[in-house]
Structure formats: structure tokens, C-alpha cells
Amino acid sequence: MKNSSPGIVLVDDEPEILFSSSVMLRQAGLGNVLTMEDSRKLLPFLAEQEVGVVVLDLQMPYLSGKDLLAEIAGNYPHLPVIIMTAANELETAVNCMKTGAFDYLVKPIENSRFVACVRKGLEIYSLRREISSLREYLVSGKLHDEAAFAAITTQSARMKAIFGYMEGIAPSDQPVLITGETGVGKELIARALHGLSRRTGEWVAVNGAGLDDHMFSDALFGHRKGAFTGADQAREGMVARAGGGTLFLDEVGDLTPASQVKLLRLLEGEYHPLGSDVAVRSRARIIVATNSDLNGLVAEGQFRKDLYYRLRAHHVHIPPLRERSEDIPLLLESFLEVAASSLQKKKPAYPPELVNYLRAYSFPGNVRELRAMVFDAMARHQGGVLSTGSFREVIGKEASASDTVLPQPCSLEPWMNVTGRFPTLTEMEEFLIAEALRLSDGNQGVAASRLGLSRQALNKRLSRK
């Protein structure tokens, strides 16, 4: 099975039933369906492949559905098994359920009930995976795939717990709602989910802010030739481009009511390109993000309640930077490295108290704001220890120059916490010069006197790059 989502395996010795059942599931938007006529192939297959649901006929040659059910319940207790049989016998149904069957269906089965039962089985499988993944992370504190989160710089226990949850929901086809303030890194989280899911299709991102209903429909669903004035040729939309990959829709809280209806239809597995009366099936996994309070928008009647609950099948909420200030030293180091490289400058040392100063700030723009601060400071940097002046310009607009936000007394502890080592003599010299200049309000003569240097000696040290 090449599809990344958990498979659906149908086992029956009647090929006609296998064919009709598989077509029924595919028409309902459930891909990755495998059929087996020989029941002996199932157990070896389960030992090699990830499966989300197994549908078994009860009466089969070689290995009966009852025998297979017992084996699966014993070796794969997390795997939902649906029993299908022509025998409408209460005792048989009860025994199957006791053995571990997820559901028991009597042939002939109504199409809608069969599809709903398989969908529910997949949801149960996904929930069991999530619980298992979270339990494993909480016990071991380790992630299966730390490389998937390499783009997210953090040492926060809350963020690591979120990563554990993401590993659990990654294989699911269900939509994911990512919430958090502006600048916290919602798209990075969505990209990590796409990478974890191992989906075969593309990553496609769309920003919903400012899109009217026509633009939304054309961007996502595309159009047929002649659908509207200027549509000289057909164009596929973002959903088709994503294929079996991930469609990321940012700022979902800004969608118009008409666009919300179309998104709800897309979540059900199909959409209509502009100018077409024929529905197209979607195979893309939908991830949406917003910094809006969707629950509040629902209460105000500005966001559809059914869409809200459909979107939050899985919910990831990213805490703001002020609630994970332990990440500030790591982020500061990382952004300094990137900024120095992009500006072709040597990465400077910085005053140890800068970390404490930043921790006292609320960061309404979160990680994005800290990055902008660091790049601005590096753009102004001319040599020596990094100046805190540009940081003070931004932070001073929100915080008064009170003792609660002034730099802490000089200490090597913040430096040690960040770098895990003592500063070199050169770094310490640069830091002392910066401290002397700060305490002297930038007066180089006073600073030189504090350091026991001549004005010329201080100027010589300041001129180093």
C-alpha cells in the first residue's frame, strides 16, 4: 500500500463482494483499500503493514473469520475488526463482540451504514494511536522522529508534549486545527505534521485572509474553461495540486460565510471546480490555522458551528512565547547565528543580562517579533559585544524603565545556561567594554577610566570586527 494513511483491508472469499465493497469505499473518499480472497494471507500482511481497519467475512475456507478475529484480538488489540456475515444470529454476534470485534454487519449491508462503520473504525484506530503515542512520550520523554521538528527551536516541556501528540495524529486523515497568537509558528507546526505523515502528495499553503468567496473558490478548487469572463483555459486549484498531500489553510477565521460552507463540503471529501456541475473527490489532508478565537466567533454567529467542530477533529494549541520563556536563550542564539550569516558578519557575544531583559517582555508578536529584534540589532552592530540599544527601543515602548525590567546584576550564570561554557577572554573583554559604556551612558572617556584604559586603547579595541 503506497498511500501513507492507514489501510482498509477487506477479506472475503467472494470476489464480487470484494469488488463492490471496495468501489463503495473509494466512491465515499476512502482510499488505500486492499482486498484479499485468501484468508491465509491476512496475518502475514498485518505483520508487515500498517492497517487501520479489517473487514472479515465470517464463513471462509482455510481460516474462518472467527479464527482470524481471535488472532487479531490477541496480537493487534488496537486494530478495529468489522465482521460481515449472511448469518443473522444473535449468539454469533454476541460471541464475536466478546472476542473483540468492533462491529457486526449482516449481509446485504446498506451502503451508507457500511461506509459509516468503516469511517468510525478508522477514527477509533486513530484515537488509539494518539493515546498510545502520548502515553509512550509521557513515560519515556522521547519522540520517535525528532528530526521532523528540527525547524522548531525549543526546550519547553509544553512544546515537547505537543510534539508527542503530533506524532500520534500524523497518520490520521482527519483535519487538524492549529491555534495560537500571531508569530508563534503555526505554519512550522503544520509543516512538521506534513513531514510526520509521510504523505505522498505535495505541501500546499493558502492564506484565507482577504479572500472573497470567488477568490477562495478559484484558488482552492480551480475552474473550467469559460467558467467566468477571462477564464480562457482551465486551471486546477490548490486542492488538486496537493493531491494526496497536505492542504494548509491559514487564517481560517477570516473566511466569509459562503466560503465556510464550501470548506465544510471539502472536509466531507469533495468539491466543485468553478463552472463544473461534477463533484471531484479530494485526497488531501486539511490543516487549518488561526489566531482568532473560533469558539467566540461561533457564539457571535460569525463562524459555522458545524464547521468548527469538524475542523477540530484534532486540535493543536501553541503557547505564546511569554509562557515558554525558557526558549528565549535558544531562540536568541539561533537568530543571532542566522542573522550574522545573512549579513556576512561575525556572530557577536551579547551581555548576559540581555536574556533576563527579554524574559521580562511580553512579546505580543511572539517568536516572529524576537527574530525581527535580533536581525535589527545585527544590522546596526558594528563590532564588539552586541548592543542592547535596539532591544530597549522596542521594549521601552511597552515597559517603563522600572527596576522590574532593568537588566539584572552582572553574572556569568545566564551565559553558562545558554552556551554551557565559560566565555573566552576575548568575549569577556568585549562584554566588560560594553558594560562600561552602558554604565557611562556611552561616554568613551568615562568608560575608559572605569576600565583602567587610555582613550586610545579603548578606541583600538572598539575598532575590532
Short mmCIF file of N, CA and C in Angstrom, two decimals, residues 1-3 5-12 17-19 21-23 25-26 30-38 41-46 48-56 114 118:
data_model
loop_
_atom_site.label_atom_id
_atom_site.label_comp_id
_atom_site.label_asym_id
_atom_site.label_seq_id
_atom_site.Cartn_x
_atom_site.Cartn_y
_atom_site.Cartn_z
N MET A 1 0.83 -1.20 0.00
CA MET A 1 0.00 0.00 0.00
C MET A 1 0.87 1.25 0.00
N LYS A 2 0.83 2.05 -1.07
CA LYS A 2 1.70 3.20 -1.19
C LYS A 2 1.15 4.41 -0.46
N ASN A 3 -0.16 4.46 -0.27
CA ASN A 3 -0.74 5.60 0.44
C ASN A 3 -0.25 5.62 1.87
N SER A 5 -1.82 6.87 4.52
CA SER A 5 -2.85 6.71 5.53
C SER A 5 -3.05 5.23 5.85
N PRO A 6 -3.52 4.92 7.07
CA PRO A 6 -3.73 3.52 7.45
C PRO A 6 -4.68 2.83 6.49
N GLY A 7 -4.37 1.59 6.10
CA GLY A 7 -5.14 0.89 5.09
C GLY A 7 -6.43 0.27 5.62
N ILE A 8 -7.32 0.00 4.68
CA ILE A 8 -8.56 -0.74 4.94
C ILE A 8 -8.43 -2.07 4.21
N VAL A 9 -8.51 -3.17 4.93
CA VAL A 9 -8.35 -4.49 4.32
C VAL A 9 -9.68 -5.24 4.36
N LEU A 10 -10.15 -5.67 3.20
CA LEU A 10 -11.38 -6.45 3.07
C LEU A 10 -11.01 -7.90 2.77
N VAL A 11 -11.50 -8.82 3.59
CA VAL A 11 -11.19 -10.25 3.41
C VAL A 11 -12.49 -11.02 3.22
N ASP A 12 -12.63 -11.62 2.03
CA ASP A 12 -13.86 -12.37 1.72
C ASP A 12 -13.52 -13.34 0.59
N ILE A 17 -18.23 -9.58 -3.98
CA ILE A 17 -18.46 -8.76 -2.79
C ILE A 17 -17.24 -7.87 -2.52
N LEU A 18 -16.05 -8.42 -2.70
CA LEU A 18 -14.84 -7.62 -2.52
C LEU A 18 -14.82 -6.43 -3.48
N PHE A 19 -15.16 -6.68 -4.73
CA PHE A 19 -15.15 -5.62 -5.73
C PHE A 19 -16.16 -4.52 -5.39
N SER A 21 -17.62 -3.82 -2.55
CA SER A 21 -17.32 -3.14 -1.28
C SER A 21 -16.18 -2.15 -1.44
N SER A 22 -15.14 -2.52 -2.19
CA SER A 22 -14.01 -1.62 -2.38
C SER A 22 -14.41 -0.40 -3.20
N VAL A 23 -15.23 -0.60 -4.24
CA VAL A 23 -15.72 0.52 -5.04
C VAL A 23 -16.56 1.47 -4.19
N LEU A 25 -16.33 2.04 -0.99
CA LEU A 25 -15.47 2.82 -0.09
C LEU A 25 -14.71 3.91 -0.84
N ARG A 26 -14.21 3.57 -2.03
CA ARG A 26 -13.45 4.56 -2.81
C ARG A 26 -14.36 5.70 -3.27
N LEU A 30 -12.73 7.09 0.65
CA LEU A 30 -11.82 6.30 1.48
C LEU A 30 -10.88 5.52 0.58
N GLY A 31 -9.66 6.01 0.45
CA GLY A 31 -8.69 5.34 -0.41
C GLY A 31 -7.91 4.30 0.37
N ASN A 32 -6.84 3.79 -0.25
CA ASN A 32 -5.96 2.81 0.38
C ASN A 32 -6.72 1.56 0.83
N VAL A 33 -7.52 1.02 -0.10
CA VAL A 33 -8.32 -0.18 0.17
C VAL A 33 -7.65 -1.38 -0.49
N LEU A 34 -7.46 -2.46 0.28
CA LEU A 34 -6.86 -3.69 -0.25
C LEU A 34 -7.84 -4.83 -0.06
N THR A 35 -7.97 -5.70 -1.05
CA THR A 35 -8.87 -6.85 -0.94
C THR A 35 -8.09 -8.15 -0.95
N MET A 36 -8.60 -9.15 -0.21
CA MET A 36 -7.97 -10.48 -0.13
C MET A 36 -9.04 -11.56 -0.24
N GLU A 37 -8.84 -12.50 -1.18
CA GLU A 37 -9.74 -13.64 -1.28
C GLU A 37 -9.25 -14.80 -0.41
N ASP A 38 -7.94 -14.88 -0.22
CA ASP A 38 -7.35 -15.97 0.56
C ASP A 38 -7.10 -15.49 1.99
N LYS A 41 -3.57 -15.10 3.84
CA LYS A 41 -2.62 -14.02 3.58
C LYS A 41 -2.71 -12.88 4.60
N LEU A 42 -3.80 -12.83 5.36
CA LEU A 42 -4.04 -11.65 6.21
C LEU A 42 -3.00 -11.49 7.31
N LEU A 43 -2.76 -12.54 8.11
CA LEU A 43 -1.87 -12.39 9.26
C LEU A 43 -0.44 -12.04 8.85
N PRO A 44 0.14 -12.68 7.82
CA PRO A 44 1.47 -12.23 7.37
C PRO A 44 1.47 -10.77 6.90
N PHE A 45 0.37 -10.35 6.28
CA PHE A 45 0.28 -8.96 5.82
C PHE A 45 0.26 -7.99 7.00
N LEU A 46 -0.50 -8.31 8.03
CA LEU A 46 -0.58 -7.44 9.21
C LEU A 46 0.76 -7.31 9.91
N GLU A 48 3.52 -7.01 8.45
CA GLU A 48 4.42 -6.18 7.66
C GLU A 48 3.89 -4.77 7.41
N GLN A 49 2.57 -4.59 7.42
CA GLN A 49 1.98 -3.33 7.00
C GLN A 49 1.11 -2.72 8.10
N GLU A 50 1.04 -1.37 8.08
CA GLU A 50 0.13 -0.68 8.99
C GLU A 50 -1.28 -0.71 8.41
N VAL A 51 -2.23 -1.14 9.22
CA VAL A 51 -3.62 -1.26 8.80
C VAL A 51 -4.51 -0.54 9.81
N GLY A 52 -5.54 0.17 9.30
CA GLY A 52 -6.43 0.90 10.18
C GLY A 52 -7.70 0.17 10.52
N VAL A 53 -8.22 -0.63 9.59
CA VAL A 53 -9.47 -1.37 9.79
C VAL A 53 -9.39 -2.67 8.98
N VAL A 54 -9.91 -3.76 9.56
CA VAL A 54 -10.05 -5.03 8.84
C VAL A 54 -11.53 -5.41 8.80
N VAL A 55 -12.02 -5.74 7.60
CA VAL A 55 -13.40 -6.21 7.44
C VAL A 55 -13.33 -7.69 7.06
N LEU A 56 -13.91 -8.55 7.90
CA LEU A 56 -13.81 -10.00 7.71
C LEU A 56 -15.17 -10.63 7.43
N PHE A 114 -22.42 0.74 5.87
CA PHE A 114 -21.10 0.12 5.72
C PHE A 114 -19.99 1.18 5.74
N VAL A 118 -17.00 1.77 8.62
CA VAL A 118 -15.56 1.78 8.33
C VAL A 118 -14.94 3.10 8.77
#
